[in-house]
Amino acid sequence: MKNAIRTILLSLSFLATSPVLAAVPENAAEIKAHLEFMGYEVSYFKEHMLAKHPMHPNFVLGQHASGMIVTKPFKSNAAGKQNRAKLLDIANHLNAGALAVRYYIDNENDMVVEAFYPGSYNKQSFSLFIDAFNMMQKQLEVNLKQLSGYLE
């Protein structure tokens, strides 16, 4: 029994820390058409899809071992590059109010917003997922004054 529990915990920890795979999402053509219907301009960059929208945040979409990852990076300015502790405080504050995304500071002191879509593509749930991801835009607007001191 102990070995079974250890195996399950090890499997879960591996899943939680498994990296994004370098591949376009499964059903990329359907996803591209769906995003274009939603008003995004979609292109491919390396092994990912880039989605640009005139009113919503642009993002990168890539395949994960058990779903898809949507990522929106924000470059930090000179103050942000020199003040990692403050950026971490900001990310923690944003995470406390986040509903569908997580915020983190990467190795270059840039802020990254990320969301996970579990499983395979489904038109209805993917629409809801993108709507939930875009909710972070309002959260960022509320914190714009603080963010503008550290991000480009």
CSV table of C-alpha atoms in Angstrom, one decimal:
chain,number,residue,atom,x,y,z
A,1,MET,CA,0.0,0.0,0.0
A,2,LYS,CA,2.8,2.4,0.8
A,3,ASN,CA,4.5,1.7,-2.5
A,4,ALA,CA,1.2,2.4,-4.3
A,5,ILE,CA,0.8,5.7,-2.6
A,6,ARG,CA,4.4,6.6,-3.3
A,7,THR,CA,3.9,5.8,-7.0
A,8,ILE,CA,0.8,7.9,-7.2
A,9,LEU,CA,2.5,10.9,-5.5
A,10,LEU,CA,5.5,10.5,-7.7
A,11,SER,CA,3.3,10.4,-10.8
A,12,LEU,CA,1.4,13.5,-9.7
A,13,SER,CA,4.5,15.4,-8.9
A,14,PHE,CA,5.9,14.6,-12.4
A,15,LEU,CA,2.7,15.7,-14.1
A,16,ALA,CA,2.7,19.0,-12.1
A,17,THR,CA,6.3,19.8,-13.1
A,18,SER,CA,6.4,18.4,-16.6
A,19,PRO,CA,7.5,21.0,-19.2
A,20,VAL,CA,5.7,22.4,-22.1
A,21,LEU,CA,6.4,20.2,-25.1
A,22,ALA,CA,7.8,21.8,-28.2
A,23,ALA,CA,4.8,21.1,-30.5
A,24,VAL,CA,1.8,22.8,-32.0
A,25,PRO,CA,-1.4,21.8,-30.3
A,26,GLU,CA,-3.3,18.8,-31.5
A,27,ASN,CA,-6.1,19.8,-33.8
A,28,ALA,CA,-4.1,23.0,-34.6
A,29,ALA,CA,-6.1,23.7,-37.8
A,30,GLU,CA,-9.4,23.6,-35.8
A,31,ILE,CA,-8.0,25.8,-33.0
A,32,LYS,CA,-6.6,28.3,-35.6
A,33,ALA,CA,-10.0,28.5,-37.3
A,34,HIS,CA,-11.7,29.0,-33.9
A,35,LEU,CA,-9.3,31.7,-32.8
A,36,GLU,CA,-9.7,33.5,-36.1
A,37,PHE,CA,-13.5,33.4,-35.7
A,38,MET,CA,-12.9,35.0,-32.3
A,39,GLY,CA,-11.0,37.8,-34.0
A,40,TYR,CA,-7.4,36.6,-33.5
A,41,GLU,CA,-4.8,36.7,-36.1
A,42,VAL,CA,-3.0,33.3,-35.8
A,43,SER,CA,0.5,32.4,-37.0
A,44,TYR,CA,3.0,29.8,-36.2
A,45,PHE,CA,6.4,30.5,-34.5
A,46,LYS,CA,8.7,27.6,-34.1
A,47,GLU,CA,6.6,24.9,-32.4
A,48,HIS,CA,3.9,27.1,-31.1
A,49,MET,CA,0.9,29.2,-32.3
A,50,LEU,CA,0.9,32.9,-31.9
A,51,ALA,CA,-2.5,34.6,-31.4
A,52,LYS,CA,-2.8,38.4,-31.8
A,53,HIS,CA,-6.0,40.3,-31.1
A,54,PRO,CA,-6.7,44.1,-31.4
A,55,MET,CA,-8.5,44.2,-28.0
A,56,HIS,CA,-7.4,41.2,-26.0
A,57,PRO,CA,-3.9,40.2,-24.8
A,58,ASN,CA,-1.8,38.4,-27.4
A,59,PHE,CA,-0.6,35.0,-26.4
A,60,VAL,CA,1.4,31.9,-27.3
A,61,LEU,CA,-0.3,28.5,-27.4
A,62,GLY,CA,1.6,25.2,-27.1
A,63,GLN,CA,0.9,21.6,-26.5
A,64,HIS,CA,1.5,20.1,-23.0
A,65,ALA,CA,1.6,16.5,-22.1
A,66,SER,CA,-2.0,16.5,-20.9
A,67,GLY,CA,-3.5,19.6,-22.6
A,68,MET,CA,-2.4,23.0,-23.8
A,69,ILE,CA,-0.6,25.9,-22.2
A,70,VAL,CA,-1.4,29.6,-23.1
A,71,THR,CA,1.3,32.0,-22.2
A,72,LYS,CA,1.5,35.8,-22.2
A,73,PRO,CA,4.9,37.2,-21.4
A,74,PHE,CA,5.5,40.8,-20.3
A,75,LYS,CA,9.0,42.2,-20.6
A,76,SER,CA,10.3,44.0,-17.5
A,77,ASN,CA,12.0,47.4,-17.8
A,78,ALA,CA,15.2,48.5,-16.2
A,79,ALA,CA,13.6,48.9,-12.8
A,80,GLY,CA,12.0,45.5,-13.1
A,81,LYS,CA,15.3,43.9,-14.1
A,82,GLN,CA,16.9,45.3,-11.0
A,83,ASN,CA,14.1,44.6,-8.5
A,84,ARG,CA,13.1,41.0,-8.6
A,85,ALA,CA,11.7,41.1,-5.1
A,86,LYS,CA,9.2,43.8,-6.0
A,87,LEU,CA,8.2,41.9,-9.1
A,88,LEU,CA,7.7,38.8,-7.0
A,89,ASP,CA,5.5,40.8,-4.7
A,90,ILE,CA,3.4,42.0,-7.6
A,91,ALA,CA,3.1,38.5,-9.0
A,92,ASN,CA,2.0,37.2,-5.6
A,93,HIS,CA,-0.6,40.0,-5.3
A,94,LEU,CA,-2.0,39.2,-8.8
A,95,ASN,CA,-2.1,35.5,-8.0
A,96,ALA,CA,-4.1,36.2,-4.9
A,97,GLY,CA,-6.9,37.6,-7.1
A,98,ALA,CA,-6.4,35.4,-10.2
A,99,LEU,CA,-9.3,33.2,-11.3
A,100,ALA,CA,-8.0,31.3,-14.3
A,101,VAL,CA,-4.3,32.2,-14.7
A,102,ARG,CA,-1.1,32.2,-12.7
A,103,TYR,CA,1.6,34.8,-12.7
A,104,TYR,CA,5.2,34.2,-12.2
A,105,ILE,CA,8.6,35.9,-12.7
A,106,ASP,CA,11.0,34.0,-15.1
A,107,ASN,CA,14.8,33.8,-15.0
A,108,GLU,CA,15.1,37.1,-16.9
A,109,ASN,CA,12.8,38.9,-14.4
A,110,ASP,CA,10.0,39.2,-16.9
A,111,MET,CA,6.5,38.5,-15.8
A,112,VAL,CA,4.6,35.6,-17.4
A,113,VAL,CA,0.9,35.0,-17.3
A,114,GLU,CA,0.0,31.3,-18.0
A,115,ALA,CA,-3.1,29.2,-18.1
A,116,PHE,CA,-3.6,25.5,-18.6
A,117,TYR,CA,-6.3,23.9,-20.8
A,118,PRO,CA,-6.7,20.3,-19.7
A,119,GLY,CA,-7.4,17.5,-22.2
A,120,SER,CA,-8.0,17.8,-25.9
A,121,TYR,CA,-9.7,20.6,-27.8
A,122,ASN,CA,-13.4,21.1,-27.5
A,123,LYS,CA,-15.0,24.1,-29.2
A,124,GLN,CA,-17.3,25.1,-26.4
A,125,SER,CA,-14.9,24.6,-23.5
A,126,PHE,CA,-12.1,26.2,-25.4
A,127,SER,CA,-14.2,29.4,-26.0
A,128,LEU,CA,-14.9,29.5,-22.2
A,129,PHE,CA,-11.2,28.9,-21.5
A,130,ILE,CA,-10.1,31.9,-23.7
A,131,ASP,CA,-12.8,34.1,-22.2
A,132,ALA,CA,-11.5,33.2,-18.7
A,133,PHE,CA,-7.9,33.8,-19.8
A,134,ASN,CA,-8.8,37.2,-21.1
A,135,MET,CA,-10.3,38.1,-17.7
A,136,MET,CA,-6.7,38.8,-16.6
A,137,GLN,CA,-6.7,41.9,-18.7
A,138,LYS,CA,-9.1,43.6,-16.3
A,139,GLN,CA,-7.0,42.5,-13.4
A,140,LEU,CA,-3.9,44.0,-15.0
A,141,GLU,CA,-5.7,47.2,-15.7
A,142,VAL,CA,-6.6,47.6,-12.1
A,143,ASN,CA,-2.9,47.3,-11.2
A,144,LEU,CA,-1.6,49.2,-14.2
A,145,LYS,CA,0.0,52.0,-12.2
A,146,GLN,CA,2.1,49.6,-10.1
A,147,LEU,CA,2.9,47.4,-13.1
A,148,SER,CA,4.0,50.3,-15.3
A,149,GLY,CA,6.9,51.0,-13.0
A,150,TYR,CA,8.4,47.6,-13.6
A,151,LEU,CA,7.2,46.4,-17.0
A,152,GLU,CA,7.6,47.8,-20.5
